[in-house]
mmCIF file of C-alpha atoms in Angstrom:
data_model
loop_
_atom_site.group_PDB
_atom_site.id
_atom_site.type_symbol
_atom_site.label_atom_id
_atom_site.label_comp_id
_atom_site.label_asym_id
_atom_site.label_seq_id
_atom_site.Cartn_x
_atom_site.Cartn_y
_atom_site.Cartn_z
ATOM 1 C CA UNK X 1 -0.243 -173.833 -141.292
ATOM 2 C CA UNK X 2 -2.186 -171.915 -139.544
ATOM 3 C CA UNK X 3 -4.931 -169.716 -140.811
ATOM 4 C CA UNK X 4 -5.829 -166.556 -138.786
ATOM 5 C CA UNK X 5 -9.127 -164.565 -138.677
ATOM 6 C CA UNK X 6 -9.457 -161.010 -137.470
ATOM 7 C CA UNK X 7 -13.790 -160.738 -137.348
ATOM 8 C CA UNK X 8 -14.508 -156.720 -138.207
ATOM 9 C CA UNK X 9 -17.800 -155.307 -137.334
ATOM 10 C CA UNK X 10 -20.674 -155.382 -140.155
ATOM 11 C CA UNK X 11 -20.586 -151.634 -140.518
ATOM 12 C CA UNK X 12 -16.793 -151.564 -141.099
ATOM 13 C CA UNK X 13 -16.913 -154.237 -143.870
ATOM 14 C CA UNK X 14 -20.102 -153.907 -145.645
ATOM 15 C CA UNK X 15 -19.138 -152.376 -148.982
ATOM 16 C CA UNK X 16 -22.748 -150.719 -149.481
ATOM 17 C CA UNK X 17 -24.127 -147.732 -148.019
ATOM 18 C CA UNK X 18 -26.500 -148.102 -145.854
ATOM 19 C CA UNK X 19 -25.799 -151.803 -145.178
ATOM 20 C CA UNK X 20 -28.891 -153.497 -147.074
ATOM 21 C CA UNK X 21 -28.863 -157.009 -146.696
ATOM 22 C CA UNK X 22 -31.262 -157.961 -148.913
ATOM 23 C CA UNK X 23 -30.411 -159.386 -152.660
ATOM 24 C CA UNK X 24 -32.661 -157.461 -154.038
ATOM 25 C CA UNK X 25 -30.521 -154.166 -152.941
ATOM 26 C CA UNK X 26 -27.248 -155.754 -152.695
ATOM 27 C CA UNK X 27 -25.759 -157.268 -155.464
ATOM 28 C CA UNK X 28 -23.151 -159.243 -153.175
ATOM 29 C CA UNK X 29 -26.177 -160.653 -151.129
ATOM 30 C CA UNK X 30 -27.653 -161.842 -154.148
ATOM 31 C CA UNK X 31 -26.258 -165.289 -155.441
ATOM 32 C CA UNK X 32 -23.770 -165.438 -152.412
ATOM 33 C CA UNK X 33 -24.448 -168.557 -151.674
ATOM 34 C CA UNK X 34 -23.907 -169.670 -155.062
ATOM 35 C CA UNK X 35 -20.723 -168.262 -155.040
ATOM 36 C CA UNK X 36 -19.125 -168.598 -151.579
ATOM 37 C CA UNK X 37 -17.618 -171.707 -151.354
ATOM 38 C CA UNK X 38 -15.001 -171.329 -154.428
ATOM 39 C CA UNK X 39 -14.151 -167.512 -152.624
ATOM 40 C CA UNK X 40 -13.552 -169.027 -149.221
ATOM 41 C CA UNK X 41 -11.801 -172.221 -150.542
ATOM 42 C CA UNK X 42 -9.549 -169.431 -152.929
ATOM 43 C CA UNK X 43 -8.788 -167.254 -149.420
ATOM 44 C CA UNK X 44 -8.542 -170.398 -147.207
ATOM 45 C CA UNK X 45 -5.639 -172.129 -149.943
ATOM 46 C CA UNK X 46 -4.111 -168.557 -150.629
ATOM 47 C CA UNK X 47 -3.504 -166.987 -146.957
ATOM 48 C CA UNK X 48 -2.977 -167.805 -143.231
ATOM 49 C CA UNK X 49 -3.879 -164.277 -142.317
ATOM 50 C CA UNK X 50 -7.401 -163.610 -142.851
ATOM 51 C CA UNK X 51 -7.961 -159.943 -142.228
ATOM 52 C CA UNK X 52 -10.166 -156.932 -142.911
ATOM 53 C CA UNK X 53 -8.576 -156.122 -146.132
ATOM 54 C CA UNK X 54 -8.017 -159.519 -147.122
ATOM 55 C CA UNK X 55 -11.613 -160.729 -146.583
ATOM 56 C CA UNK X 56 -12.901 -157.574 -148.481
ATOM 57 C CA UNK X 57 -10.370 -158.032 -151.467
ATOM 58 C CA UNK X 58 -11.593 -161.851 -151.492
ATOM 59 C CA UNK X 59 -15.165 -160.669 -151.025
ATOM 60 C CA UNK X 60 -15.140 -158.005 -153.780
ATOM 61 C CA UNK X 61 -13.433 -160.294 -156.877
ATOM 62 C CA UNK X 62 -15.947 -163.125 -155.596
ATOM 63 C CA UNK X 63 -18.744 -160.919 -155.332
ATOM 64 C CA UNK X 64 -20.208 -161.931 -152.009
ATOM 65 C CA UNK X 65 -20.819 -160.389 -148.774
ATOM 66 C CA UNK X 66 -17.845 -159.722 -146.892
ATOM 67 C CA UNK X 67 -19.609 -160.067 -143.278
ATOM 68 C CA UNK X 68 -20.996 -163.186 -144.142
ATOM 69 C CA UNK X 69 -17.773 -164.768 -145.763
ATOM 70 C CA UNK X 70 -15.390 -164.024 -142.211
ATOM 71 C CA UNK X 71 -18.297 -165.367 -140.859
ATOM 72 C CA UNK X 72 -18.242 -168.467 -142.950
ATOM 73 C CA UNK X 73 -14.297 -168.578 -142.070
ATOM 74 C CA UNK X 74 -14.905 -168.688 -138.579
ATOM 75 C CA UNK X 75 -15.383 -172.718 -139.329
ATOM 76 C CA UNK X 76 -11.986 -172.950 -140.914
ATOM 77 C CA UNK X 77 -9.638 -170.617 -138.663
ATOM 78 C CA UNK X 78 -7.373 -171.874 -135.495
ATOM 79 C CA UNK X 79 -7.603 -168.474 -134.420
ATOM 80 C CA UNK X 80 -9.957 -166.192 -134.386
ATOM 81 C CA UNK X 81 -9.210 -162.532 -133.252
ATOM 82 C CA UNK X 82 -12.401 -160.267 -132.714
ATOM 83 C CA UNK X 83 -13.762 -158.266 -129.890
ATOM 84 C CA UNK X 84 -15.585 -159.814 -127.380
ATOM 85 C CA UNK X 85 -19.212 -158.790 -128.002
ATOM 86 C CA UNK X 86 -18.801 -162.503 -130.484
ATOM 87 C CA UNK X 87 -18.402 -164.211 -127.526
ATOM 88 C CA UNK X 88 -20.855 -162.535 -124.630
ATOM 89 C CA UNK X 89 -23.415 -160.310 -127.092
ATOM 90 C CA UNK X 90 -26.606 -162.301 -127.427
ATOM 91 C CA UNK X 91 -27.413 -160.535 -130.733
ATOM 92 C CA UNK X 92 -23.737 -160.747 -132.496
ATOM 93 C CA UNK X 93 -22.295 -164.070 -130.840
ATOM 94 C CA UNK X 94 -20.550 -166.940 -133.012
ATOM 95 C CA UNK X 95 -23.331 -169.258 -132.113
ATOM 96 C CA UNK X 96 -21.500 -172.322 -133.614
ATOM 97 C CA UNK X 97 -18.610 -172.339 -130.772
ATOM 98 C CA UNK X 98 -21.302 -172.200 -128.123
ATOM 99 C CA UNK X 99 -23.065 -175.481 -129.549
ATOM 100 C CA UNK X 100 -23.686 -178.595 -126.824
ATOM 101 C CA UNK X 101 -21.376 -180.529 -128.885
ATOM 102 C CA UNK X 102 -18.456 -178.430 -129.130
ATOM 103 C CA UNK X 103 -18.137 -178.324 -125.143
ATOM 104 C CA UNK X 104 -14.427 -177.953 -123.878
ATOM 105 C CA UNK X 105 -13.150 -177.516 -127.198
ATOM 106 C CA UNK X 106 -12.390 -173.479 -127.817
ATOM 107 C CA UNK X 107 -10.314 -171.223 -125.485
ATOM 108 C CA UNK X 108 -11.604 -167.723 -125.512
ATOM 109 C CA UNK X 109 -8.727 -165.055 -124.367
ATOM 110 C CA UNK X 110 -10.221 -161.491 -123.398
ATOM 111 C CA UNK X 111 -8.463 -158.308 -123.681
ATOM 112 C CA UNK X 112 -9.812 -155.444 -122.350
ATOM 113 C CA UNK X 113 -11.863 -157.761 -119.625
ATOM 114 C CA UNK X 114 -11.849 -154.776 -116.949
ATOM 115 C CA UNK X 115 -14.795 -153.270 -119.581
ATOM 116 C CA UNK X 116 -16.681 -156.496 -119.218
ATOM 117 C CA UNK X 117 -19.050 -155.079 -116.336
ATOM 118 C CA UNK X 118 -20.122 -151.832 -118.710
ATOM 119 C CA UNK X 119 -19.748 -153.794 -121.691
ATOM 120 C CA UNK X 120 -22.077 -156.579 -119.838
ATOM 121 C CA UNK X 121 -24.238 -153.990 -118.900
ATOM 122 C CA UNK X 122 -24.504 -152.198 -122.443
ATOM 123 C CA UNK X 123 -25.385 -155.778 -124.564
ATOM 124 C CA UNK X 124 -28.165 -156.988 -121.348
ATOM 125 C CA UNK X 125 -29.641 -153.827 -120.890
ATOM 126 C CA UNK X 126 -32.948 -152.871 -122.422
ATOM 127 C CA UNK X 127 -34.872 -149.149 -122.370
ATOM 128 C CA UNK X 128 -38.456 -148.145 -121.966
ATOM 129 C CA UNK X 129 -39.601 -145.315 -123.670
ATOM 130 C CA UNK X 130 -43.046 -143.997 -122.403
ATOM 131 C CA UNK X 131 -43.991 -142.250 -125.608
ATOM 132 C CA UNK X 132 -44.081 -145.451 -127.405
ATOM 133 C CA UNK X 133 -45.911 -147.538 -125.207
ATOM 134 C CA UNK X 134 -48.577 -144.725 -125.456
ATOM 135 C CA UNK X 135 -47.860 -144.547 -129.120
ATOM 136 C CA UNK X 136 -48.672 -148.589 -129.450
ATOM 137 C CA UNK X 137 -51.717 -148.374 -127.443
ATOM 138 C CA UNK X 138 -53.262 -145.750 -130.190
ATOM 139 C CA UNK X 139 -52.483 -148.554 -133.138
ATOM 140 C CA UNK X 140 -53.695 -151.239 -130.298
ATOM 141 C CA UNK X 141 -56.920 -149.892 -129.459
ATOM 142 C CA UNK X 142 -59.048 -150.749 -132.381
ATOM 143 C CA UNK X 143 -57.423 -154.718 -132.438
ATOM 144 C CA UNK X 144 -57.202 -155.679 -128.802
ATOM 145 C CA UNK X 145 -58.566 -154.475 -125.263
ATOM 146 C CA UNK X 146 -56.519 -156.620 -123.750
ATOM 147 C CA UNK X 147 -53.749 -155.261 -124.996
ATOM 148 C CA UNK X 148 -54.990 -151.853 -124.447
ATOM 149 C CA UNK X 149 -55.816 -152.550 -120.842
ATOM 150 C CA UNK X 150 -51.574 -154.153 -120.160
ATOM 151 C CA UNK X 151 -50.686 -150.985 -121.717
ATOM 152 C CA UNK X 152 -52.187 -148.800 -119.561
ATOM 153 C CA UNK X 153 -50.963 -150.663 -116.550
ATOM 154 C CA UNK X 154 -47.518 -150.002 -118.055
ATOM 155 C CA UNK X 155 -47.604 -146.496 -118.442
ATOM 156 C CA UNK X 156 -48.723 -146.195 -114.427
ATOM 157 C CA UNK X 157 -46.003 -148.405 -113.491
ATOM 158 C CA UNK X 158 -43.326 -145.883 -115.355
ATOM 159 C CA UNK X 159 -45.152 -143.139 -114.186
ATOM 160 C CA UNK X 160 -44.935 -144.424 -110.666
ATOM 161 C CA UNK X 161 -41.269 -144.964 -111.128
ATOM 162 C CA UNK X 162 -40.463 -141.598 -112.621
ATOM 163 C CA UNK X 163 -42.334 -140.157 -109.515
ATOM 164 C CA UNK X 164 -39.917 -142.112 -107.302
ATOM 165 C CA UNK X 165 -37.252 -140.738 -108.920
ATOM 166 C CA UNK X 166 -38.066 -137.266 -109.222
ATOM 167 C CA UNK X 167 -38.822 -137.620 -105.376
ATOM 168 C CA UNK X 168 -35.120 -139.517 -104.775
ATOM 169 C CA UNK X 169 -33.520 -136.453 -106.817
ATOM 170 C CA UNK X 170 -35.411 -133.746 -104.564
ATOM 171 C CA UNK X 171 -33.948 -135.092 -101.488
ATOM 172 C CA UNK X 172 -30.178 -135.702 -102.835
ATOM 173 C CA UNK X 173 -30.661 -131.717 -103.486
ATOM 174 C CA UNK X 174 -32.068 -131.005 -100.153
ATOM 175 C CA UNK X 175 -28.872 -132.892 -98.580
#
C-alpha cells in the first residue's frame, strides 16, 4: 500500500500554547524518544493516509510531539504532501531528501510555483534594523573595541543608504 503524508506547519499541530519545545515545559517533548517508535510503527501498520488529524490523534494517545512524529514519517511515506517552504526554506527543509546519497531519487511536484519568486524572496531575505545595531554596540562596548569600532562602520553605511534613499524618493516626487 501506499502510505501518504500531509506535513502541517509546527504552529498548526503543536498541541501546547505557546509551542515550548523543551521537556521540561512539554510533557510530549519529554520521553518522546522513548516513546516514538511503537506510535509511528502503530500509525504506519494502521493507515495509508497520514494526515493532520491522524498524526495528532496518534501523537496525543502516544504522548509525543506531533511535529516531530510527521517528521519522523517523512522516512516511511511514498508521498509526501506539504508546502514548498520543506523543499526551498533553508530553516524548515526535509534535510534528509537533500542528502548526497539520495541524489536522483525523490520527485518534488510544486503547486502554486508562480509564488516561488516572492516566496524565494521572503525565506532568502534578511532585515537590518538600525536601532539594534546601536543597541548591541551599548552591551559591546565594555567587551570588545573591535567590535565596537565594525559597529560603528555599520551604522554609517545604513545611514548612508537611508540618505540615498530619502534623496531617490525626493526626486520620484519632484517628477
Amino acid at each position: 500500500s501506499v502510505k501518504c503524508l500531509t506535513l502541517t506547519a509546527r504552529e498548526k499541530i503543536c498541541p501546547m500554547e505557546g509551542m515550548h519545545c523543551d521537556p521540561v515545559q512539554c510533557p510530549y517533548a519529554a520521553g518522546h524518544y522513548d516513546r516514538i517508535n511503537e506510535v509511528l510503527y502503530q500509525a504506519l501498520t494502521q493507515c495509508d493516509s497520514l494526515g493532520r488529524d491522524t498524526v495528532l490523534e496518534a501523537a496525543e494517545s502516544g504522548m509525543v510531539c506531533p511535529y516531530e512524529m510527521q517528521s519522523d514519517l517523512t522516512r516511511f511515506a511514498d508521498a509526501i504532501i506539504g508546502d514548498y517552504n520543506y523543499v526551498f526554506d533553508p530553516n524548515v527543509y526535509l534535510k534528509r531528501f537533500f542528502a548526497d546519497t539520495k541524489n536522483g531519487e525523490h520527485i518534488f511536484l510544486i503547486d502554486e510555483a508562480h509564488n516561488m519568486v516572492d516566496r524565494a524572496r521572503e525565506m532568502y531575505s534578511e532585515t537590518l534594523v538600525k536601532e539594534e545595531i546601536l543597541s548591541i554596540k551599548r552591551y559591546a562596548k565594555p567587551v570588545s573595541k573591535k567590535l565596537v569600532n565594525a559597529l560603528e562602520k555599520c551604522n554609517r553605511i545604513m545611514l548612508e543608504y537611508k540618505r540615498d534613499c530619502d534623496r531617490d524618493i525626493t526626486e520620484l516626487e519632484d517628477i
